[in-house]
mmCIF file of C-alpha atoms in Angstrom:
data_model
loop_
_atom_site.group_PDB
_atom_site.id
_atom_site.type_symbol
_atom_site.label_atom_id
_atom_site.label_comp_id
_atom_site.label_asym_id
_atom_site.label_seq_id
_atom_site.Cartn_x
_atom_site.Cartn_y
_atom_site.Cartn_z
ATOM 1 C CA MET A 116 0.000 0.000 0.000
ATOM 2 C CA ALA A 117 1.502 3.305 -1.112
ATOM 3 C CA ARG A 118 2.040 5.966 1.560
ATOM 4 C CA LYS A 119 0.454 9.333 0.964
ATOM 5 C CA GLY A 120 2.628 12.416 1.063
ATOM 6 C CA PRO A 121 1.930 15.414 3.322
ATOM 7 C CA PRO A 122 -1.300 17.298 2.489
ATOM 8 C CA THR A 123 -0.898 20.326 0.247
ATOM 9 C CA THR A 124 -1.883 23.783 1.504
ATOM 10 C CA SER A 125 -3.986 26.046 -0.710
ATOM 11 C CA ASP A 126 -3.312 29.784 -1.143
ATOM 12 C CA ASP A 127 -6.467 30.614 0.866
ATOM 13 C CA ASP A 128 -5.277 28.387 3.737
ATOM 14 C CA LYS A 129 -1.857 30.103 3.706
ATOM 15 C CA ARG A 130 -3.503 33.552 3.713
ATOM 16 C CA ILE A 131 -5.780 32.584 6.631
ATOM 17 C CA TRP A 132 -2.824 31.158 8.574
ATOM 18 C CA ALA A 133 -0.784 34.341 7.960
ATOM 19 C CA ARG A 134 -3.641 36.460 9.340
ATOM 20 C CA VAL A 135 -4.011 34.248 12.408
ATOM 21 C CA THR A 136 -0.284 34.200 13.202
ATOM 22 C CA GLY A 137 -0.108 37.983 12.726
ATOM 23 C CA THR A 138 -2.496 38.470 15.672
ATOM 24 C CA VAL A 139 -0.632 36.205 18.107
ATOM 25 C CA THR A 140 1.903 37.671 20.539
ATOM 26 C CA PRO A 141 4.400 35.251 22.112
ATOM 27 C CA PRO A 142 4.331 35.243 25.927
ATOM 28 C CA ALA A 143 7.098 37.112 27.729
ATOM 29 C CA ARG A 144 9.836 34.809 28.985
ATOM 30 C CA ARG A 145 10.368 34.740 32.725
ATOM 31 C CA LYS A 146 13.644 33.906 34.373
ATOM 32 C CA ALA A 147 13.493 31.054 36.815
ATOM 33 C CA ALA A 148 14.190 32.032 40.426
ATOM 34 C CA ARG A 149 17.619 30.930 41.635
ATOM 35 C CA VAL A 150 17.378 28.895 44.816
ATOM 36 C CA THR A 151 20.423 28.280 46.993
ATOM 37 C CA PRO A 152 20.406 24.901 48.753
ATOM 38 C CA GLY A 153 19.586 25.369 52.447
ATOM 39 C CA ALA A 154 18.142 28.885 51.948
ATOM 40 C CA VAL A 155 14.949 29.718 53.836
ATOM 41 C CA LEU A 156 12.166 30.778 51.471
ATOM 42 C CA PRO A 157 9.829 33.576 52.648
ATOM 43 C CA ASP A 158 6.419 32.481 53.914
ATOM 44 C CA PRO A 159 3.826 33.777 51.388
ATOM 45 C CA GLU A 160 1.239 34.270 54.180
ATOM 46 C CA ALA A 161 3.577 36.230 56.478
ATOM 47 C CA PRO A 162 3.100 40.027 56.567
ATOM 48 C CA PRO A 163 5.779 41.943 54.615
ATOM 49 C CA VAL A 164 8.669 43.366 56.638
ATOM 50 C CA ALA A 165 8.802 47.167 56.519
ATOM 51 C CA ALA A 166 12.017 48.417 54.952
ATOM 52 C CA ARG A 167 14.174 50.816 56.957
ATOM 53 C CA PRO A 168 14.350 54.343 55.584
ATOM 54 C CA ALA A 169 17.523 54.882 53.609
ATOM 55 C CA ARG A 170 20.176 57.103 55.144
ATOM 56 C CA GLY A 171 22.488 59.398 53.254
ATOM 57 C CA VAL A 172 25.927 60.679 54.154
ATOM 58 C CA ALA A 173 26.541 61.417 57.875
ATOM 59 C CA GLY A 174 23.190 59.936 58.897
ATOM 60 C CA LYS A 175 21.042 62.510 57.014
ATOM 61 C CA LYS A 176 17.814 61.354 55.432
ATOM 62 C CA ARG A 177 17.584 61.326 51.660
ATOM 63 C CA ASN A 178 14.756 63.095 49.817
ATOM 64 C CA THR A 179 11.484 61.360 50.503
ATOM 65 C CA PRO A 180 8.840 61.352 47.737
ATOM 66 C CA ASP A 181 7.110 64.449 49.139
ATOM 67 C CA GLN A 182 10.451 66.336 49.092
ATOM 68 C CA THR A 183 11.338 65.416 45.491
ATOM 69 C CA PRO A 184 11.735 68.605 43.407
ATOM 70 C CA SER A 185 9.230 69.072 40.596
ATOM 71 C CA PHE A 186 10.036 69.292 36.860
ATOM 72 C CA GLU A 187 9.393 73.036 36.929
ATOM 73 C CA ALA A 188 11.706 73.587 39.944
ATOM 74 C CA LEU A 189 14.522 71.839 38.080
ATOM 75 C CA GLY A 190 13.860 73.906 34.936
ATOM 76 C CA LEU A 191 12.760 70.870 32.937
ATOM 77 C CA VAL A 192 9.935 70.727 30.415
ATOM 78 C CA VAL A 193 6.963 68.645 31.509
ATOM 79 C CA PRO A 194 6.464 65.855 28.915
ATOM 80 C CA ALA A 195 3.259 66.378 26.969
ATOM 81 C CA ARG A 196 0.677 63.631 26.889
ATOM 82 C CA PRO A 197 -0.010 62.215 23.443
ATOM 83 C CA ALA A 198 -3.196 63.474 21.840
ATOM 84 C CA PRO A 199 -6.022 60.916 21.936
ATOM 85 C CA ALA A 200 -6.670 59.147 18.643
ATOM 86 C CA ARG A 201 -9.487 60.704 16.634
ATOM 87 C CA ILE A 202 -12.520 58.426 16.463
ATOM 88 C CA ARG A 203 -13.753 58.179 12.890
ATOM 89 C CA PRO A 204 -17.486 57.783 12.320
ATOM 90 C CA THR A 205 -18.791 54.547 10.848
ATOM 91 C CA PRO A 206 -19.994 54.790 7.222
ATOM 92 C CA GLU A 207 -23.770 55.043 6.905
ATOM 93 C CA GLU A 208 -26.453 54.240 4.358
ATOM 94 C CA LEU A 209 -26.616 56.803 1.561
ATOM 95 C CA GLU A 210 -29.414 59.309 1.796
ATOM 96 C CA PRO A 211 -32.185 58.465 -0.730
ATOM 97 C CA ARG A 212 -31.622 61.639 -2.763
ATOM 98 C CA ARG A 213 -27.937 60.846 -3.328
ATOM 99 C CA GLN A 214 -28.769 57.234 -4.166
ATOM 100 C CA ARG A 215 -31.343 58.418 -6.717
ATOM 101 C CA ARG A 216 -28.844 60.817 -8.315
ATOM 102 C CA LEU A 217 -26.309 57.973 -8.680
ATOM 103 C CA SER A 218 -28.896 55.568 -10.091
ATOM 104 C CA ARG A 219 -29.902 58.151 -12.725
ATOM 105 C CA GLU A 220 -26.211 58.996 -13.295
ATOM 106 C CA ARG A 221 -26.726 62.661 -12.478
ATOM 107 C CA ASP A 222 -23.807 62.142 -10.106
ATOM 108 C CA PRO A 223 -21.183 60.239 -12.117
ATOM 109 C CA ILE A 224 -19.982 56.789 -11.139
ATOM 110 C CA GLU A 225 -16.264 57.478 -11.531
ATOM 111 C CA ALA A 226 -14.877 53.926 -11.194
ATOM 112 C CA ARG A 227 -16.061 50.372 -10.667
ATOM 113 C CA ILE A 228 -14.658 47.076 -9.415
ATOM 114 C CA ASP A 229 -16.027 43.585 -10.078
ATOM 115 C CA LEU A 230 -15.273 41.083 -7.305
ATOM 116 C CA HIS A 231 -16.562 38.023 -9.212
ATOM 117 C CA GLY A 232 -14.131 35.106 -9.142
ATOM 118 C CA PHE A 233 -12.159 36.179 -6.064
ATOM 119 C CA GLY A 234 -11.983 34.214 -2.809
ATOM 120 C CA ARG A 235 -13.262 35.922 0.340
ATOM 121 C CA PHE A 236 -9.912 37.243 1.619
ATOM 122 C CA GLU A 237 -8.625 38.152 -1.830
ATOM 123 C CA ALA A 238 -11.863 40.047 -2.533
ATOM 124 C CA GLU A 239 -11.465 41.998 0.727
ATOM 125 C CA ASP A 240 -7.873 42.937 -0.168
ATOM 126 C CA GLN A 241 -8.887 43.933 -3.718
ATOM 127 C CA LEU A 242 -11.767 46.076 -2.444
ATOM 128 C CA ARG A 243 -9.649 47.818 0.190
ATOM 129 C CA GLY A 244 -6.863 48.615 -2.290
ATOM 130 C CA PHE A 245 -9.358 49.829 -4.894
ATOM 131 C CA LEU A 246 -11.203 52.186 -2.519
ATOM 132 C CA ILE A 247 -8.011 53.637 -1.029
ATOM 133 C CA SER A 248 -6.558 54.286 -4.508
ATOM 134 C CA CYS A 249 -9.845 55.911 -5.638
ATOM 135 C CA GLN A 250 -9.773 58.215 -2.620
ATOM 136 C CA MET A 251 -6.126 59.113 -3.347
ATOM 137 C CA ARG A 252 -7.158 60.051 -6.911
ATOM 138 C CA GLY A 253 -9.903 62.331 -5.556
ATOM 139 C CA LEU A 254 -12.864 60.221 -6.742
ATOM 140 C CA ARG A 255 -16.135 60.549 -4.812
ATOM 141 C CA SER A 256 -18.533 57.833 -6.128
ATOM 142 C CA VAL A 257 -17.739 54.280 -7.235
ATOM 143 C CA LEU A 258 -19.627 51.064 -7.995
ATOM 144 C CA VAL A 259 -18.713 47.790 -6.258
ATOM 145 C CA ILE A 260 -20.061 44.681 -7.999
ATOM 146 C CA THR A 261 -20.285 41.717 -5.623
ATOM 147 C CA GLY A 262 -22.621 39.434 -7.544
ATOM 148 C CA GLN A 263 -25.640 37.784 -5.961
ATOM 149 C CA GLY A 264 -24.057 34.399 -5.364
ATOM 150 C CA ARG A 265 -25.866 31.117 -5.663
ATOM 151 C CA ARG A 266 -29.518 31.492 -4.650
ATOM 152 C CA GLY A 267 -28.826 35.056 -3.496
ATOM 153 C CA GLY A 268 -26.457 34.080 -0.646
ATOM 154 C CA GLY A 269 -22.948 34.855 -1.895
ATOM 155 C CA ILE A 270 -20.040 35.016 0.571
ATOM 156 C CA ILE A 271 -18.672 38.287 -0.833
ATOM 157 C CA ARG A 272 -22.109 39.873 -0.929
ATOM 158 C CA GLY A 273 -22.688 38.824 2.687
ATOM 159 C CA SER A 274 -19.306 40.155 3.858
ATOM 160 C CA VAL A 275 -19.018 43.467 1.984
ATOM 161 C CA HIS A 276 -21.084 45.392 4.576
ATOM 162 C CA ASP A 277 -18.621 44.387 7.332
ATOM 163 C CA TRP A 278 -15.644 45.312 5.145
ATOM 164 C CA LEU A 279 -17.032 48.768 4.339
ATOM 165 C CA THR A 280 -17.817 49.559 7.997
ATOM 166 C CA GLY A 281 -14.602 48.009 9.364
ATOM 167 C CA PRO A 282 -11.719 50.018 10.857
ATOM 168 C CA HIS A 283 -9.521 49.783 7.732
ATOM 169 C CA LEU A 284 -11.983 51.753 5.566
ATOM 170 C CA ARG A 285 -13.481 54.099 8.167
ATOM 171 C CA GLY A 286 -11.385 57.005 6.942
ATOM 172 C CA VAL A 287 -12.196 56.220 3.298
ATOM 173 C CA VAL A 288 -15.898 55.314 2.953
ATOM 174 C CA SER A 289 -18.564 57.884 3.817
ATOM 175 C CA GLY A 290 -21.624 55.837 2.789
ATOM 176 C CA PHE A 291 -23.019 53.052 0.625
ATOM 177 C CA ALA A 292 -26.333 51.719 -0.694
ATOM 178 C CA SER A 293 -27.691 49.016 -2.994
ATOM 179 C CA ALA A 294 -27.386 49.846 -6.676
ATOM 180 C CA HIS A 295 -30.231 50.334 -9.136
ATOM 181 C CA ARG A 296 -31.203 47.367 -11.297
ATOM 182 C CA ARG A 297 -29.415 48.864 -14.310
ATOM 183 C CA HIS A 298 -26.154 48.849 -12.328
ATOM 184 C CA GLY A 299 -26.496 45.361 -10.832
ATOM 185 C CA GLY A 300 -29.321 45.647 -8.300
ATOM 186 C CA ASP A 301 -28.765 43.580 -5.163
ATOM 187 C CA GLY A 302 -25.462 42.330 -6.576
ATOM 188 C CA ALA A 303 -23.823 45.778 -6.525
ATOM 189 C CA LEU A 304 -23.359 48.786 -4.246
ATOM 190 C CA TYR A 305 -22.896 52.501 -4.728
ATOM 191 C CA VAL A 306 -20.030 53.607 -2.456
ATOM 192 C CA THR A 307 -19.263 57.256 -1.727
ATOM 193 C CA LEU A 308 -15.788 58.251 -0.551
ATOM 194 C CA LYS A 309 -14.591 60.876 1.888
ATOM 195 C CA PRO A 310 -12.374 63.680 0.593
ATOM 196 C CA ARG A 311 -8.665 62.924 0.835
ATOM 197 C CA GLY A 312 -6.897 64.223 3.926
#
């Protein structure tokens, strides 16, 4: 009986594994405590022994925390706290008037991307790159074709809402809505982009 070789890994499996391993942080290594034979280990339930106050030269006390000079007294600049990160609003559904203008092409659809034939992760990467490049070029309205999938339940169509509202595209997408039948109906979306900067 012939032995089978190791199973082959598909590109999707490799991409998934790369994403999973990118989120894992190895635990910090701890040094083992050195124990001298015959040494008495402290009792964990015993109350801690108060340390004696440190003495300086000629028996004088050193500065205690309440006597420590401030930054200003030493002529130093107080370090500034970093500014809190700006929270970007989540993209919303397009207002009906804007959706109508796009469906009648009174507002131009300046670019389009068709995600047919891509796997889930590849489609997400393609969409993200496309929308970021459109924003960099100053475009404001694009069409994203997802397809309807088999029996109306496609993976890309079901995931695109999460991609558009996710953190990676929050600074790019301002809104989105289902396209008119002439542009793909339920298998496509109008996506409006925020101005660059």
